[in-house]
Amino acid sequence: MRKESTAPLLDFKSIDFWSALSLTSRASTSEPQPVQPKLLLSPGRRDTIGSQGSADQIRPDLYETVGGTNGSGGGTSGGEECDSESPQCTGALGALHYFLSYDVHSRVLTVRLIEAKDLPKPITRDSSKTDQAHSNPYVKICLLPNQKDSRQTALRKKTQNPRFDENVSFEIPFRELQRRTLQMVVKDFDKYSRHRVIGQVLLPLVDINVLKGVYFWSPLEAVQAASQEDLGELLFSLCYLPAAGRLNVDILRAKQLTPTDLVGGAAPYVKVTVVINERHIKTKKTSYKKYTLDPVFNESLSFDVNSVQLGDCSIIITVLDFNGGVIKDHFIGRLVLGKESSGPHEVNHWKNMLQSQRTAIAQWHSLKSRAHCDENCGVTRHVHY
């Protein structure tokens, strides 16, 4: 009898060909997975992602800074250059910290006065100053050679390390800006005497990258003594009407007036006195403008002066700071025009008025000191303010 052989049983698991095919097609049509970028640290750093936080967090301290914030890419002031955080080039007169930037679209240069450091005490520079232990500094800024268009900061009381944090701006084409020199003069306010000049910064702008914006620490340099004290400027017009026998003095505006107190509550106004044949004829004044050293008046003062008297007529224009009637108003500056004059610009203004009668002739004038006017004009003895 033949014995039948039995074949071994094989356990075949069912294979889902359709699902495998779908997985293969999905894998082939899906977008490639992005490769996780590696975080590159600056040489010498061994920090890990775990110790520094997630890779999405930006750590500025891990990267090199190109150009810095001290203006190294844009030029220097006075041949020196300092770190933006601590002035290393402070000289005997101290140093000034500031920022420059230029906006091409608006054509405006912005100068941000940040602070000054280590200004010398008055006792080391001027023995005539009332308070010899402290300074009351402020800064006057202009673009040389145009000194008329200037700006100034508010003053800071009793400090040798003033913090300003003030912006001033100049509208000027970029090509013209490159031909200018930035001048910043630090002055020390004194209520009872002439304001003392501490020092200045002169910065030619031809090689400065103001489009990017740069910070500077610049040492203050000595300033040569000026021949005339800077008290501010006054714009007014003169008009003579011969038929009416009337002289019109239109006080338009003033700018950059010298502050007369530490409080900052200036209230300037203008007095005009007419003197004929050494006799006081009439005095009139404008209203006062509160809290400004750049007042706008636009006020007309009229005086009866016939054509015969005009040849012997002098007008005395005085800018004063109103003190509320409690104490005497502070003197700021003065001008004299007419038969006697305080300077050549005043002579030309009066002459132009005589040659163009019935026409208002306007002109800017730099204010003169009381001593200057008394020395050059005898008519000022008729005024007691």
CSV table of C-alpha atoms in Angstrom, one decimal:
chain,number,residue,atom,x,y,z
A,1,MET,CA,0.0,0.0,0.0
A,2,ARG,CA,1.5,3.4,-1.1
A,3,LYS,CA,1.9,6.0,1.7
A,4,GLU,CA,0.8,9.4,0.6
A,5,SER,CA,3.2,12.3,1.3
A,6,THR,CA,1.9,15.4,2.9
A,7,ALA,CA,3.2,18.9,1.7
A,8,PRO,CA,4.0,21.5,4.3
A,9,LEU,CA,1.4,24.2,4.8
A,10,LEU,CA,2.6,27.7,4.0
A,11,ASP,CA,0.9,30.7,5.7
A,12,PHE,CA,0.6,33.4,3.1
A,13,LYS,CA,-0.4,36.8,4.4
A,14,SER,CA,-2.5,38.8,2.2
A,15,ILE,CA,-0.8,41.8,0.6
A,16,ASP,CA,-2.8,44.9,-0.2
A,17,PHE,CA,-1.3,45.9,-3.5
A,18,TRP,CA,-3.6,48.8,-4.0
A,19,SER,CA,-2.7,50.5,-0.6
A,20,ALA,CA,1.0,50.0,-1.3
A,21,LEU,CA,0.6,51.6,-4.7
A,22,SER,CA,-1.3,54.6,-3.3
A,23,LEU,CA,1.5,55.2,-0.7
A,24,THR,CA,4.1,55.0,-3.4
A,25,SER,CA,2.2,57.5,-5.6
A,26,ARG,CA,1.7,59.9,-2.7
A,27,ALA,CA,5.3,59.9,-1.8
A,28,SER,CA,6.3,60.6,-5.4
A,29,THR,CA,3.9,63.5,-5.8
A,30,SER,CA,4.4,65.2,-2.4
A,31,GLU,CA,6.7,68.3,-2.1
A,32,PRO,CA,10.3,67.8,-0.9
A,33,GLN,CA,10.7,68.3,2.8
A,34,PRO,CA,12.8,71.4,3.7
A,35,VAL,CA,16.2,70.8,5.1
A,36,GLN,CA,16.5,72.3,8.6
A,37,PRO,CA,19.2,74.9,8.4
A,38,LYS,CA,22.2,74.8,10.7
A,39,LEU,CA,22.7,77.7,13.1
A,40,LEU,CA,26.1,79.2,12.4
A,41,LEU,CA,27.8,80.8,15.4
A,42,SER,CA,30.6,83.3,15.3
A,43,PRO,CA,34.1,81.7,15.6
A,44,GLY,CA,35.0,80.7,19.1
A,45,ARG,CA,31.4,80.3,20.3
A,46,ARG,CA,30.3,76.8,21.5
A,47,ASP,CA,26.7,77.7,22.6
A,48,THR,CA,24.0,75.2,21.8
A,49,ILE,CA,20.4,75.7,20.8
A,50,GLY,CA,19.3,74.4,24.2
A,51,SER,CA,21.3,77.0,26.1
A,52,GLN,CA,20.4,79.9,23.9
A,53,GLY,CA,16.7,79.2,23.4
A,54,SER,CA,14.9,78.3,20.2
A,55,ALA,CA,16.5,78.8,16.8
A,56,ASP,CA,13.8,81.4,15.9
A,57,GLN,CA,15.1,83.7,18.6
A,58,ILE,CA,17.6,86.3,17.3
A,59,ARG,CA,20.7,86.8,19.5
A,60,PRO,CA,22.5,90.0,18.3
A,61,ASP,CA,25.4,89.3,20.6
A,62,LEU,CA,26.3,86.2,18.5
A,63,TYR,CA,27.0,88.2,15.4
A,64,GLU,CA,29.8,90.5,14.4
A,65,THR,CA,28.9,94.2,14.0
A,66,VAL,CA,30.2,95.8,10.9
A,67,GLY,CA,30.9,99.6,11.0
A,68,GLY,CA,29.8,100.0,14.6
A,69,THR,CA,27.8,102.9,16.0
A,70,ASN,CA,30.7,105.3,16.4
A,71,GLY,CA,30.7,106.6,12.8
A,72,SER,CA,33.9,104.7,11.9
A,73,GLY,CA,32.5,104.2,8.4
A,74,GLY,CA,31.7,107.8,7.9
A,75,GLY,CA,34.5,110.0,9.1
A,76,THR,CA,35.8,111.5,12.2
A,77,SER,CA,35.6,114.8,14.1
A,78,GLY,CA,38.8,116.6,14.9
A,79,GLY,CA,40.8,113.6,13.8
A,80,GLU,CA,39.5,111.5,16.7
A,81,GLU,CA,36.8,108.9,17.0
A,82,CYS,CA,35.3,107.4,20.1
A,83,ASP,CA,33.1,104.5,21.2
A,84,SER,CA,29.4,105.4,21.2
A,85,GLU,CA,28.9,104.3,24.9
A,86,SER,CA,31.8,105.9,26.6
A,87,PRO,CA,33.8,108.9,25.4
A,88,GLN,CA,37.5,108.0,25.3
A,89,CYS,CA,38.6,111.3,23.6
A,90,THR,CA,37.3,113.8,26.1
A,91,GLY,CA,39.7,116.7,26.1
A,92,ALA,CA,40.2,119.6,28.5
A,93,LEU,CA,37.0,121.2,27.4
A,94,GLY,CA,34.8,118.0,27.5
A,95,ALA,CA,33.1,116.1,24.7
A,96,LEU,CA,29.8,116.2,22.8
A,97,HIS,CA,27.7,113.1,21.9
A,98,TYR,CA,25.5,113.5,18.8
A,99,PHE,CA,23.8,111.6,15.9
A,100,LEU,CA,23.5,112.7,12.2
A,101,SER,CA,21.1,111.4,9.6
A,102,TYR,CA,19.9,112.7,6.2
A,103,ASP,CA,16.5,111.9,4.6
A,104,VAL,CA,16.8,112.0,0.8
A,105,HIS,CA,13.1,112.4,0.1
A,106,SER,CA,12.5,115.4,2.4
A,107,ARG,CA,16.1,116.7,1.9
A,108,VAL,CA,16.4,117.3,5.7
A,109,LEU,CA,19.5,116.8,7.8
A,110,THR,CA,18.6,115.8,11.4
A,111,VAL,CA,21.1,116.5,14.2
A,112,ARG,CA,20.3,114.8,17.5
A,113,LEU,CA,22.2,116.4,20.4
A,114,ILE,CA,22.4,113.6,23.0
A,115,GLU,CA,24.7,114.7,25.8
A,116,ALA,CA,27.9,116.4,26.8
A,117,LYS,CA,30.5,115.1,29.2
A,118,ASP,CA,33.2,116.6,31.5
A,119,LEU,CA,32.6,120.3,30.7
A,120,PRO,CA,35.1,122.5,32.6
A,121,LYS,CA,33.8,124.3,35.7
A,122,PRO,CA,33.6,128.1,35.2
A,123,ILE,CA,36.2,128.7,37.9
A,124,THR,CA,38.8,127.2,35.6
A,125,ARG,CA,37.8,129.5,32.7
A,126,ASP,CA,36.1,132.7,33.8
A,127,SER,CA,36.5,134.3,37.2
A,128,SER,CA,33.8,136.9,36.4
A,129,LYS,CA,31.0,134.4,36.4
A,130,THR,CA,28.6,134.6,39.3
A,131,ASP,CA,28.3,130.8,39.9
A,132,GLN,CA,31.9,129.5,39.5
A,133,ALA,CA,31.1,125.9,40.6
A,134,HIS,CA,28.4,125.0,38.0
A,135,SER,CA,27.6,125.6,34.3
A,136,ASN,CA,24.2,126.1,32.7
A,137,PRO,CA,25.1,124.8,29.2
A,138,TYR,CA,23.2,124.9,25.9
A,139,VAL,CA,24.3,124.3,22.3
A,140,LYS,CA,24.0,126.4,19.2
A,141,ILE,CA,24.1,124.6,15.8
A,142,CYS,CA,24.6,125.9,12.3
A,143,LEU,CA,25.9,124.8,8.9
A,144,LEU,CA,28.9,127.0,8.0
A,145,PRO,CA,29.4,129.3,6.3
A,146,ASN,CA,25.8,130.3,6.9
A,147,GLN,CA,25.7,131.3,10.6
A,148,LYS,CA,22.4,133.2,10.2
A,149,ASP,CA,20.3,130.0,9.9
A,150,SER,CA,21.1,128.5,13.3
A,151,ARG,CA,19.3,126.4,16.0
A,152,GLN,CA,19.8,126.1,19.7
A,153,THR,CA,18.9,123.7,22.4
A,154,ALA,CA,17.2,124.5,25.7
A,155,LEU,CA,19.7,125.1,28.5
A,156,ARG,CA,20.4,122.7,31.3
A,157,LYS,CA,20.8,124.0,34.8
A,158,LYS,CA,23.9,123.5,37.1
A,159,THR,CA,25.6,120.5,35.4
A,160,GLN,CA,28.9,119.7,33.8
A,161,ASN,CA,27.4,116.6,32.2
A,162,PRO,CA,24.2,117.8,30.5
A,163,ARG,CA,21.7,115.5,28.9
A,164,PHE,CA,20.0,117.2,25.9
A,165,ASP,CA,18.1,114.5,23.8
A,166,GLU,CA,16.9,117.2,21.3
A,167,ASN,CA,16.6,117.1,17.6
A,168,VAL,CA,17.2,120.0,15.2
A,169,SER,CA,16.8,119.9,11.5
A,170,PHE,CA,18.1,121.8,8.4
A,171,GLU,CA,16.4,121.6,5.0
A,172,ILE,CA,19.2,121.5,2.4
A,173,PRO,CA,20.0,119.7,-0.8
A,174,PHE,CA,22.4,116.8,-0.4
A,175,ARG,CA,25.0,118.2,-2.8
A,176,GLU,CA,25.0,121.5,-1.0
A,177,LEU,CA,25.2,119.7,2.4
A,178,GLN,CA,28.5,118.0,1.3
A,179,ARG,CA,30.0,121.5,1.0
A,180,ARG,CA,29.0,122.6,4.5
A,181,THR,CA,30.7,122.2,7.9
A,182,LEU,CA,28.6,121.4,10.9
A,183,GLN,CA,29.4,123.8,13.8
A,184,MET,CA,28.1,123.1,17.3
A,185,VAL,CA,29.1,125.7,20.0
A,186,VAL,CA,28.5,124.8,23.6
A,187,LYS,CA,27.8,128.0,25.7
A,188,ASP,CA,27.4,128.6,29.4
A,189,PHE,CA,24.4,130.8,30.4
A,190,ASP,CA,25.0,133.5,32.9
A,191,LYS,CA,22.1,135.8,33.9
A,192,TYR,CA,24.3,138.7,35.0
A,193,SER,CA,27.1,138.7,32.4
A,194,ARG,CA,28.0,137.7,28.9
A,195,HIS,CA,27.4,134.1,28.1
A,196,ARG,CA,30.7,132.2,28.2
A,197,VAL,CA,31.7,130.0,25.2
A,198,ILE,CA,32.9,126.6,26.5
A,199,GLY,CA,34.0,125.1,23.2
A,200,GLN,CA,32.9,123.9,19.8
A,201,VAL,CA,32.8,121.0,17.3
A,202,LEU,CA,33.6,121.6,13.7
A,203,LEU,CA,32.7,118.7,11.4
A,204,PRO,CA,33.2,118.9,7.6
A,205,LEU,CA,30.3,116.8,6.1
A,206,VAL,CA,31.9,116.0,2.8
A,207,ASP,CA,33.0,112.4,3.8
A,208,ILE,CA,30.3,111.7,6.4
A,209,ASN,CA,27.8,108.9,5.6
A,210,VAL,CA,24.8,110.8,6.8
A,211,LEU,CA,22.5,108.7,4.6
A,212,LYS,CA,23.2,105.7,6.8
A,213,GLY,CA,23.1,107.6,10.0
A,214,VAL,CA,26.2,107.9,12.3
A,215,TYR,CA,26.9,108.5,16.0
A,216,PHE,CA,29.9,110.6,17.2
A,217,TRP,CA,31.7,111.5,20.4
A,218,SER,CA,33.8,114.6,19.5
A,219,PRO,CA,36.1,116.5,21.8
A,220,LEU,CA,35.3,120.2,22.2
A,221,GLU,CA,37.9,122.7,20.8
A,222,ALA,CA,38.6,126.2,21.8
A,223,VAL,CA,36.7,129.1,20.0
A,224,GLN,CA,38.4,132.3,19.0
A,225,ALA,CA,36.9,135.3,20.7
A,226,ALA,CA,34.2,136.9,18.6
A,227,SER,CA,34.3,140.6,17.8
A,228,GLN,CA,30.6,141.0,18.5
A,229,GLU,CA,28.4,139.2,21.1
A,230,ASP,CA,25.7,137.0,19.6
A,231,LEU,CA,22.4,138.2,21.2
A,232,GLY,CA,20.0,137.1,18.5
A,233,GLU,CA,18.4,138.6,15.4
A,234,LEU,CA,15.4,140.8,14.7
A,235,LEU,CA,13.4,141.2,11.4
A,236,PHE,CA,11.5,144.4,10.9
A,237,SER,CA,10.5,146.8,8.1
A,238,LEU,CA,10.6,150.6,7.7
A,239,CYS,CA,8.2,152.6,5.6
A,240,TYR,CA,7.8,156.4,5.4
A,241,LEU,CA,4.6,158.0,4.1
A,242,PRO,CA,5.5,161.6,3.2
A,243,ALA,CA,1.9,162.8,2.5
A,244,ALA,CA,0.7,161.6,5.9
A,245,GLY,CA,3.9,162.5,7.7
A,246,ARG,CA,4.0,159.0,9.3
A,247,LEU,CA,6.9,156.6,9.9
A,248,ASN,CA,5.8,152.9,10.2
A,249,VAL,CA,8.0,150.4,12.0
A,250,ASP,CA,6.6,146.8,11.5
A,251,ILE,CA,8.1,144.4,14.0
A,252,LEU,CA,7.9,141.0,12.2
A,253,ARG,CA,9.9,138.4,14.1
A,254,ALA,CA,13.0,137.5,16.0
A,255,LYS,CA,15.1,134.4,16.3
A,256,GLN,CA,17.8,132.8,18.5
A,257,LEU,CA,17.4,135.4,21.2
A,258,THR,CA,19.7,135.0,24.1
A,259,PRO,CA,18.0,133.5,27.2
A,260,THR,CA,17.9,135.8,30.2
A,261,ASP,CA,16.9,133.4,33.0
A,262,LEU,CA,17.3,129.7,33.9
A,263,VAL,CA,13.6,128.9,34.2
A,264,GLY,CA,13.0,128.9,30.4
A,265,GLY,CA,9.9,131.0,30.6
A,266,ALA,CA,11.0,133.7,28.2
A,267,ALA,CA,8.5,136.4,27.2
A,268,PRO,CA,10.2,138.7,24.7
A,269,TYR,CA,8.7,142.0,23.4
A,270,VAL,CA,10.0,145.0,21.5
A,271,LYS,CA,10.1,148.7,22.4
A,272,VAL,CA,10.6,151.4,19.8
A,273,THR,CA,11.5,155.0,20.8
A,274,VAL,CA,11.6,158.0,18.5
A,275,VAL,CA,14.1,160.8,19.3
A,276,ILE,CA,14.1,164.0,17.2
A,277,ASN,CA,16.7,166.8,17.8
A,278,GLU,CA,17.9,165.1,21.0
A,279,ARG,CA,14.3,165.1,22.4
A,280,HIS,CA,12.3,162.0,23.3
A,281,ILE,CA,9.1,162.1,21.2
A,282,LYS,CA,7.3,158.8,21.6
A,283,THR,CA,7.7,155.2,22.8
A,284,LYS,CA,5.6,152.3,21.7
A,285,LYS,CA,5.9,148.5,22.3
A,286,THR,CA,4.6,145.2,20.9
A,287,SER,CA,2.8,142.5,22.9
A,288,TYR,CA,5.0,139.9,24.6
A,289,LYS,CA,5.3,136.3,23.4
A,290,LYS,CA,5.4,133.6,26.0
A,291,TYR,CA,7.8,130.7,26.2
A,292,THR,CA,9.8,131.3,23.1
A,293,LEU,CA,13.2,132.6,22.0
A,294,ASP,CA,12.0,132.7,18.3
A,295,PRO,CA,8.9,135.0,18.6
A,296,VAL,CA,6.7,136.0,15.7
A,297,PHE,CA,5.1,139.5,16.3
A,298,ASN,CA,3.7,140.9,13.0
A,299,GLU,CA,2.8,144.1,14.7
A,300,SER,CA,2.9,147.7,13.2
A,301,LEU,CA,4.0,150.7,15.3
A,302,SER,CA,3.3,154.1,13.8
A,303,PHE,CA,4.8,157.5,14.6
A,304,ASP,CA,4.0,161.0,13.4
A,305,VAL,CA,7.2,162.4,11.9
A,306,ASN,CA,7.0,165.1,9.2
A,307,SER,CA,9.5,165.4,6.3
A,308,VAL,CA,11.4,168.2,8.1
A,309,GLN,CA,11.9,166.2,11.3
A,310,LEU,CA,12.9,163.1,9.4
A,311,GLY,CA,16.5,164.3,8.8
A,312,ASP,CA,17.0,164.7,12.6
A,313,CYS,CA,15.2,161.5,13.6
A,314,SER,CA,16.7,158.5,15.2
A,315,ILE,CA,14.7,155.4,16.3
A,316,ILE,CA,15.9,153.1,19.1
A,317,ILE,CA,14.6,149.5,18.9
A,318,THR,CA,15.1,147.4,22.0
A,319,VAL,CA,14.2,143.7,22.7
A,320,LEU,CA,13.3,143.0,26.3
A,321,ASP,CA,12.2,139.9,28.3
A,322,PHE,CA,9.0,140.6,30.2
A,323,ASN,CA,9.1,139.7,34.0
A,324,GLY,CA,5.5,140.2,34.9
A,325,GLY,CA,5.9,143.7,36.3
A,326,VAL,CA,7.4,142.3,39.5
A,327,ILE,CA,11.1,143.2,38.7
A,328,LYS,CA,12.7,145.2,35.9
A,329,ASP,CA,12.4,143.5,32.5
A,330,HIS,CA,15.7,142.0,31.3
A,331,PHE,CA,17.6,143.6,28.4
A,332,ILE,CA,18.3,141.3,25.4
A,333,GLY,CA,19.6,143.5,22.6
A,334,ARG,CA,19.2,146.9,20.9
A,335,LEU,CA,19.5,148.6,17.5
A,336,VAL,CA,19.7,152.3,16.5
A,337,LEU,CA,18.8,153.7,13.1
A,338,GLY,CA,18.4,157.2,11.6
A,339,LYS,CA,20.6,160.2,12.2
A,340,GLU,CA,22.6,158.1,14.6
A,341,SER,CA,23.2,154.4,13.9
A,342,SER,CA,24.6,151.4,15.7
A,343,GLY,CA,26.2,149.8,12.6
A,344,PRO,CA,26.6,149.8,8.8
A,345,HIS,CA,23.6,147.5,8.3
A,346,GLU,CA,21.4,149.9,10.1
A,347,VAL,CA,22.8,152.8,8.0
A,348,ASN,CA,21.9,150.9,4.8
A,349,HIS,CA,18.4,150.0,6.0
A,350,TRP,CA,17.6,153.7,6.8
A,351,LYS,CA,19.1,154.8,3.5
A,352,ASN,CA,17.0,152.3,1.5
A,353,MET,CA,13.8,153.5,3.3
A,354,LEU,CA,14.5,157.1,2.3
A,355,GLN,CA,15.2,156.1,-1.3
A,356,SER,CA,12.0,154.0,-1.5
A,357,GLN,CA,9.4,156.0,0.3
A,358,ARG,CA,5.8,154.5,0.5
A,359,THR,CA,7.4,151.1,0.3
A,360,ALA,CA,8.1,148.8,3.3
A,361,ILE,CA,11.7,147.8,3.4
A,362,ALA,CA,12.4,144.7,5.5
A,363,GLN,CA,15.8,143.5,6.8
A,364,TRP,CA,17.3,141.2,9.4
A,365,HIS,CA,19.6,142.8,12.0
A,366,SER,CA,21.9,141.3,14.5
A,367,LEU,CA,21.2,142.7,18.0
A,368,LYS,CA,23.8,144.8,19.7
A,369,SER,CA,24.7,145.1,23.3
A,370,ARG,CA,23.8,148.1,25.5
A,371,ALA,CA,27.5,149.0,25.9
A,372,HIS,CA,28.0,149.0,22.1
A,373,CYS,CA,25.0,151.3,21.5
A,374,ASP,CA,25.9,153.7,24.3
A,375,GLU,CA,29.5,153.9,22.9
A,376,ASN,CA,28.4,154.6,19.3
A,377,CYS,CA,25.1,156.5,19.8
A,378,GLY,CA,24.5,159.4,22.1
A,379,VAL,CA,20.7,159.2,21.7
A,380,THR,CA,20.5,156.0,23.8
A,381,ARG,CA,20.9,158.2,27.0
A,382,HIS,CA,17.2,159.1,26.4
A,383,VAL,CA,16.1,155.6,27.2
A,384,HIS,CA,16.2,154.1,30.6
A,385,TYR,CA,15.4,150.4,29.9
